Amino acid sequence: MSGVIPAELDPRFEVFRAWVATQKARAATSTKKRDQFSDKTARIYESLWRGWVDWLGGRKRQWLDASPLDVRMFLDGPAPAPKDRRTRTPIEPKKMANYTQQRYWSVLQQVYSHAKVNGLLEQSPCEGITVKPQITERSQKRQVMLPGVLQLLRDPAALARFLPLEDERQWWVLRDRAAVALAAHCALSTSELIALRGQDLRDGNRALAPIAPQLPGVPAAPRMPAVDIPARDDREGRTIPLPAAALPVLEAWLARRSELLREQRKAFALNRIKQAPLAPADAPVLLSREAPAGEPLPAIDPPTVYYSFRKCLDAAIKEAGHDTEAGYVARGASILRNSVIAEWAAHLGAQKAAELAGLKPASLRAAARVAATAG
C-alpha cells in the first residue's frame, strides 16, 4: 500500500520487532507446537500492531503513551483494517468482530508485557483493563448450516429464486449462481473460487462446456466433470468430481463467460482495450463486472463473493424455515465449506473428507471436529 513505511524502517515497530525476535528464538529451541512462530504468523501480528499504532497516531499519541482507556476505546471500536484488506462488510461496522478483538488483545498484551520486562515502561496499559475481552456466545454459534439449507443451495431452481435474473444483461447473476454451486458442492473457499481458471473446470480431457444436443440414435458420450484445485502453501491440491446437479448452473455461466471473453477479444482487436485478454483456459472462471481502464475483466473480488453468498444464504435459511438470527453468524463461503466438509466426514470418514477439502495430513483432525459441530 502506498505511503506506508515498512515495519523494518518504522520506529513505532522497534518494540514489536524485538518481541518477534524473542518469539522466534523460543520457537527455535522448543518442540511444542504452541511455541512455533513462523514468518507468516509474524506478518499477521505485524498488521495488527500497525492497526494499533496507526489508531494511536490518529489521536496524536505514541504506543509508549497509551493508557488503559486507549486500549478499551480501541478494542470497543471498529476494526482499523485498511480498505484494501477488507473482504466484507463487518457484521457490526462500528465495533470490531469478537475474534478480531481477541487477536488485537493478544498482540497488545504480549508486546506490552515484553516492553515492561525489558524496562521500556513501568506498567502495561493492558494491566489496567479490568474487564478483559471474552469470546461472546454469539461468536460461538455453530459454523455449519442448519438442516435443509445446504440442499437448497445445491438446487438450480432454488438458486434461480435466490438470485433472480431480471434482465439478460445482468450476466453476473449467472456467475454468482455458479460460485455458490461450486462452494456448495465442492467446499471451495473464497480464495479458491477467485483463483479458478478456465482450465480448472473440465469434462474428462476437455474443457467443461454445455453439451450439444445428441442426434437421434447416437448414444451420449460418458461425462467425467471435475474441478482441479491447485495446491498452495496451506492447502493440498486436489480434484473434486462435479455432480450432475451442479452442471446446469455451471454450464449456463460458462456459456455466458465465453461470450464475454469473445467480446473482450473483439474490443482488443478494435483497440478499445490496451491489454490483450487471456485465453479462455487461462482467464478467471468468475469474472468481475468492472476492470481498470484499458484492461480486460479480472477475477471477482472477495467482497462480491461475500455479498452474493450472503444473499443466497439468507434466502435459503428463510425458505428452510429457520430463524435467520438463531442459526449462526457466518454468511460467506466459509460456512458452505465447513458444511460440505462435515457432510463428507460423516459419510466418507475424516481422512477422505480432509483429502477432498485439501487439508494437509497434520489437519486431519480438523475434518472430524467440523463434523462434530454438525450434530
XYZ file of C-alpha atoms in Angstrom:
375
model
C 0.000 0.000 0.000
C 1.440 3.411 -0.977
C 2.525 5.756 1.791
C 3.093 3.005 4.368
C 6.525 2.883 5.975
C 7.875 -0.701 6.041
C 7.917 -2.110 9.557
C 11.690 -2.568 9.484
C 12.123 1.195 8.969
C 9.285 2.419 11.193
C 10.450 3.354 14.730
C 6.987 2.502 16.080
C 7.799 -1.139 15.293
C 11.092 -1.318 17.182
C 9.488 -2.878 20.252
C 7.390 -5.140 18.038
C 10.486 -6.398 16.183
C 12.205 -7.118 19.480
C 9.187 -9.108 20.660
C 9.097 -11.086 17.392
C 12.786 -11.905 17.814
C 12.150 -13.388 21.268
C 9.229 -15.444 19.914
C 11.363 -16.850 17.096
C 14.209 -17.607 19.484
C 11.851 -19.547 21.751
C 10.392 -21.405 18.771
C 13.876 -22.444 17.639
C 14.522 -24.281 20.910
C 11.053 -25.688 21.542
C 9.355 -28.820 20.217
C 5.919 -27.685 21.385
C 3.506 -26.783 18.598
C 2.109 -23.839 20.554
C 5.578 -22.232 20.625
C 6.072 -22.270 16.853
C 6.303 -18.813 15.289
C 6.525 -18.629 11.502
C 7.216 -15.656 9.253
C 3.561 -15.806 8.198
C 2.474 -15.507 11.848
C 4.837 -12.570 12.296
C 3.298 -10.788 9.296
C -0.207 -11.282 10.698
C 0.829 -9.869 14.061
C 2.633 -7.021 12.313
C -0.601 -5.953 10.601
C -2.357 -5.974 13.977
C 0.345 -3.888 15.656
C 0.206 -1.470 12.716
C -3.543 -1.127 13.203
C -2.956 -0.197 16.822
C -0.112 2.311 16.330
C -1.911 3.922 13.373
C -5.025 4.294 15.525
C -2.932 5.937 18.237
C -1.266 8.171 15.651
C -4.651 9.482 14.599
C -5.031 10.669 18.182
C -1.514 12.201 18.334
C -0.314 9.512 20.713
C 2.574 7.032 20.714
C 2.498 3.432 21.865
C 4.545 4.324 24.959
C 1.918 6.899 25.970
C -1.096 4.607 25.620
C -3.418 4.321 28.603
C -5.896 1.614 29.638
C -8.646 3.918 28.361
C -6.967 3.985 24.923
C -6.859 0.204 24.854
C -10.506 -0.044 25.881
C -11.653 2.511 23.287
C -9.626 0.778 20.575
C -10.983 -2.687 21.340
C -14.553 -1.413 21.609
C -14.358 0.454 18.302
C -14.348 -0.642 14.649
C -11.513 -2.766 13.270
C -8.869 -0.471 11.761
C -8.195 -2.694 8.723
C -7.344 -0.701 5.580
C -9.899 -0.788 2.796
C -7.715 -2.971 0.603
C -7.660 -5.656 3.320
C -11.377 -5.573 3.974
C -13.027 -8.643 2.432
C -16.593 -7.956 3.502
C -18.789 -5.558 5.394
C -18.442 -6.176 9.159
C -21.452 -7.608 10.960
C -21.280 -4.593 13.277
C -19.496 -1.787 11.350
C -18.972 0.323 14.493
C -17.434 -2.495 16.532
C -14.719 -4.976 15.595
C -15.703 -8.630 15.437
C -15.284 -10.625 18.626
C -12.478 -12.839 17.330
C -10.717 -9.824 15.782
C -10.889 -8.135 19.180
C -9.295 -11.220 20.740
C -6.409 -11.151 18.251
C -5.670 -7.487 18.906
C -5.887 -8.060 22.655
C -3.428 -10.947 22.438
C -0.860 -8.901 20.496
C -1.164 -5.856 22.738
C -0.809 -7.941 25.891
C 2.285 -9.749 24.656
C 4.135 -6.791 23.131
C 3.486 -4.532 26.123
C 4.480 -7.304 28.523
C 7.759 -7.653 26.612
C 8.290 -3.897 26.816
C 7.698 -3.888 30.567
C 10.030 -6.821 31.205
C 12.750 -5.009 29.252
C 12.314 -1.769 31.192
C 10.742 0.303 28.410
C 7.744 1.218 30.586
C 6.699 0.778 34.178
C 3.217 -0.579 33.563
C 1.461 -2.054 30.598
C -1.769 -0.265 29.639
C -3.316 -3.724 29.318
C -2.899 -4.227 33.064
C -5.471 -1.509 33.682
C -8.201 -3.377 31.792
C -10.459 -4.825 34.487
C -12.985 -6.460 32.130
C -10.943 -8.381 29.609
C -12.301 -9.270 26.142
C -14.121 -12.602 26.077
C -15.459 -14.755 23.262
C -19.167 -13.980 23.174
C -21.932 -16.554 22.983
C -22.940 -15.180 19.592
C -19.450 -15.806 18.188
C -19.580 -19.419 19.370
C -22.673 -20.274 17.362
C -22.461 -23.229 15.012
C -20.427 -22.711 11.870
C -22.135 -25.358 9.750
C -25.501 -24.835 8.146
C -28.787 -25.903 9.624
C -30.773 -28.811 8.107
C -32.070 -28.251 4.604
C -30.031 -25.135 3.820
C -27.139 -26.826 2.009
C -29.581 -28.869 -0.075
C -31.316 -25.689 -1.221
C -28.019 -24.103 -2.234
C -27.327 -27.145 -4.424
C -30.675 -26.909 -6.192
C -30.515 -24.981 -9.530
C -34.167 -23.962 -9.222
C -33.603 -22.631 -5.694
C -30.535 -20.671 -6.808
C -32.641 -19.128 -9.561
C -35.120 -17.985 -6.900
C -32.457 -16.654 -4.571
C -30.522 -14.884 -7.356
C -33.158 -13.974 -9.967
C -32.090 -12.937 -13.453
C -34.279 -9.893 -14.012
C -32.504 -8.735 -17.165
C -30.442 -10.778 -19.643
C -27.742 -8.116 -19.443
C -27.164 -8.943 -15.768
C -24.698 -11.721 -16.583
C -23.120 -11.514 -13.137
C -26.206 -13.212 -11.700
C -25.262 -16.379 -13.620
C -21.716 -16.011 -12.313
C -22.875 -15.689 -8.711
C -25.077 -18.773 -9.026
C -22.074 -20.706 -10.357
C -19.882 -19.526 -7.463
C -22.436 -20.664 -4.869
C -22.880 -24.011 -6.647
C -19.115 -24.644 -6.671
C -18.859 -23.903 -2.956
C -21.982 -25.898 -2.052
C -20.881 -28.990 -3.977
C -17.078 -28.828 -3.712
C -16.254 -26.929 -0.477
C -14.229 -24.253 -2.257
C -13.035 -21.289 -0.237
C -13.313 -17.679 -1.368
C -9.653 -17.570 -2.409
C -10.008 -20.829 -4.346
C -13.069 -19.519 -6.183
C -11.191 -16.365 -7.151
C -8.134 -18.350 -8.294
C -10.077 -20.694 -10.600
C -9.093 -20.524 -14.266
C -10.906 -21.966 -17.263
C -8.615 -24.980 -17.479
C -9.524 -25.961 -13.905
C -13.085 -26.896 -14.910
C -13.041 -29.893 -17.206
C -15.060 -32.806 -18.500
C -12.580 -35.628 -18.844
C -9.808 -34.253 -21.049
C -11.769 -31.331 -22.481
C -12.941 -28.038 -21.099
C -16.248 -28.123 -19.283
C -18.898 -26.664 -21.581
C -22.530 -27.254 -22.482
C -23.029 -30.456 -24.460
C -24.608 -30.101 -27.892
C -27.928 -31.931 -28.305
C -27.439 -35.553 -29.322
C -28.641 -36.825 -32.675
C -31.408 -39.423 -32.502
C -29.981 -42.897 -32.010
C -26.498 -41.607 -31.116
C -25.517 -42.527 -27.563
C -24.324 -39.697 -25.384
C -20.621 -39.710 -24.566
C -19.814 -40.514 -20.945
C -19.173 -37.468 -18.825
C -16.499 -37.012 -16.161
C -16.867 -33.399 -14.993
C -14.438 -32.263 -12.309
C -12.772 -29.207 -10.843
C -8.992 -29.143 -10.305
C -7.854 -27.094 -7.320
C -4.145 -26.141 -7.444
C -2.027 -26.657 -4.339
C -0.992 -23.668 -2.226
C 1.102 -23.114 0.900
C -1.620 -24.057 3.388
C -3.661 -26.487 1.310
C -3.088 -29.555 -0.822
C -4.104 -29.608 -4.469
C -6.934 -31.965 -5.371
C -9.510 -32.928 -7.981
C -13.171 -32.957 -6.992
C -15.829 -34.631 -9.177
C -18.676 -32.332 -10.137
C -22.108 -33.860 -9.511
C -24.782 -33.704 -12.186
C -26.819 -31.221 -10.107
C -24.031 -28.640 -10.420
C -23.765 -28.798 -14.213
C -26.832 -26.767 -15.313
C -25.754 -23.777 -13.231
C -22.077 -24.027 -14.200
C -22.735 -24.552 -17.898
C -25.166 -21.626 -18.076
C -22.454 -19.379 -16.667
C -19.636 -20.838 -18.785
C -21.656 -20.249 -21.952
C -22.143 -16.586 -20.985
C -18.488 -16.317 -19.958
C -17.444 -17.499 -23.433
C -19.475 -14.665 -24.943
C -17.851 -12.137 -22.620
C -14.366 -13.365 -23.487
C -15.161 -13.123 -27.206
C -16.368 -9.553 -26.656
C -13.093 -8.762 -24.875
C -11.006 -10.189 -27.724
C -13.033 -8.110 -30.200
C -12.535 -4.998 -28.063
C -8.787 -5.615 -28.063
C -8.737 -6.102 -31.828
C -10.549 -2.778 -32.220
C -8.098 -1.113 -29.812
C -10.835 -0.394 -27.257
C -8.759 -2.044 -24.553
C -4.973 -1.877 -24.481
C -4.164 -5.152 -22.720
C -4.714 -8.426 -24.533
C -7.264 -10.649 -22.769
C -6.174 -14.057 -21.559
C -7.079 -17.208 -23.444
C -10.264 -18.912 -22.151
C -8.191 -21.623 -20.441
C -6.161 -19.027 -18.529
C -8.854 -16.420 -17.852
C -10.627 -16.384 -14.483
C -13.697 -18.590 -14.255
C -15.528 -15.952 -12.212
C -15.136 -12.611 -13.976
C -15.576 -9.255 -12.287
C -18.114 -6.757 -13.608
C -15.510 -3.992 -13.607
C -11.965 -3.609 -14.907
C -9.349 -0.864 -14.721
C -9.379 1.392 -17.780
C -7.959 -0.350 -20.841
C -7.770 -3.792 -19.226
C -9.821 -6.983 -19.654
C -12.155 -8.143 -16.906
C -10.211 -9.507 -13.903
C -11.350 -12.137 -11.412
C -14.176 -11.463 -8.986
C -13.115 -9.922 -5.653
C -13.768 -11.159 -2.074
C -16.481 -8.603 -1.184
C -18.508 -9.608 -4.233
C -18.226 -13.283 -3.280
C -19.388 -12.461 0.228
C -22.383 -10.351 -0.807
C -23.719 -12.925 -3.287
C -23.250 -15.741 -0.774
C -24.920 -13.772 1.982
C -27.933 -13.000 -0.201
C -28.284 -16.678 -1.118
C -27.727 -17.932 2.404
C -30.240 -15.568 3.973
C -32.866 -16.623 1.429
C -32.111 -20.325 1.922
C -32.292 -20.058 5.720
C -35.677 -18.402 5.450
C -37.005 -20.896 2.875
C -35.800 -23.802 5.014
C -37.923 -22.461 7.875
C -35.146 -21.329 10.207
C -34.784 -18.098 12.151
C -32.123 -16.054 10.349
C -30.678 -14.878 13.672
C -30.847 -18.147 15.584
C -28.574 -20.198 13.349
C -25.091 -18.782 13.078
C -23.107 -15.654 12.398
C -21.140 -16.538 9.245
C -22.723 -15.784 5.893
C -19.849 -16.306 3.439
C -18.145 -19.138 1.590
C -16.504 -20.461 4.773
C -19.743 -21.803 6.229
C -20.557 -23.603 2.976
C -17.065 -25.103 3.009
C -17.441 -26.211 6.638
C -20.848 -27.738 5.929
C -19.647 -29.734 2.922
C -16.588 -30.973 4.837
C -18.871 -32.035 7.695
C -21.072 -33.933 5.241
C -18.041 -35.620 3.654
C -16.646 -36.556 7.064
C -19.979 -38.044 8.152
C -20.366 -40.177 5.020
C -16.799 -40.804 3.844
C -14.744 -40.535 7.032
C -12.428 -37.790 8.264
C -9.432 -38.816 6.154
C -11.291 -38.797 2.832
C -13.016 -35.537 3.792
C -9.638 -33.972 4.545
C -8.282 -35.112 1.178
C -11.248 -33.666 -0.721
C -11.010 -30.424 1.249
C -7.271 -30.122 0.649
C -6.404 -30.281 4.336
C -2.838 -31.343 4.971
C -2.122 -34.553 6.959
C -1.485 -32.595 10.140
C -5.007 -31.174 9.838
C -6.882 -34.462 9.507
C -8.474 -33.933 12.914
C -9.971 -30.659 11.688
C -12.421 -32.524 9.463
C -13.553 -34.622 12.403
C -14.022 -31.508 14.538
C -16.094 -29.836 11.830
C -18.219 -32.971 11.524
C -18.782 -32.986 15.273
C -20.164 -29.442 15.189
C -22.888 -30.530 12.806
C -24.551 -32.675 15.443
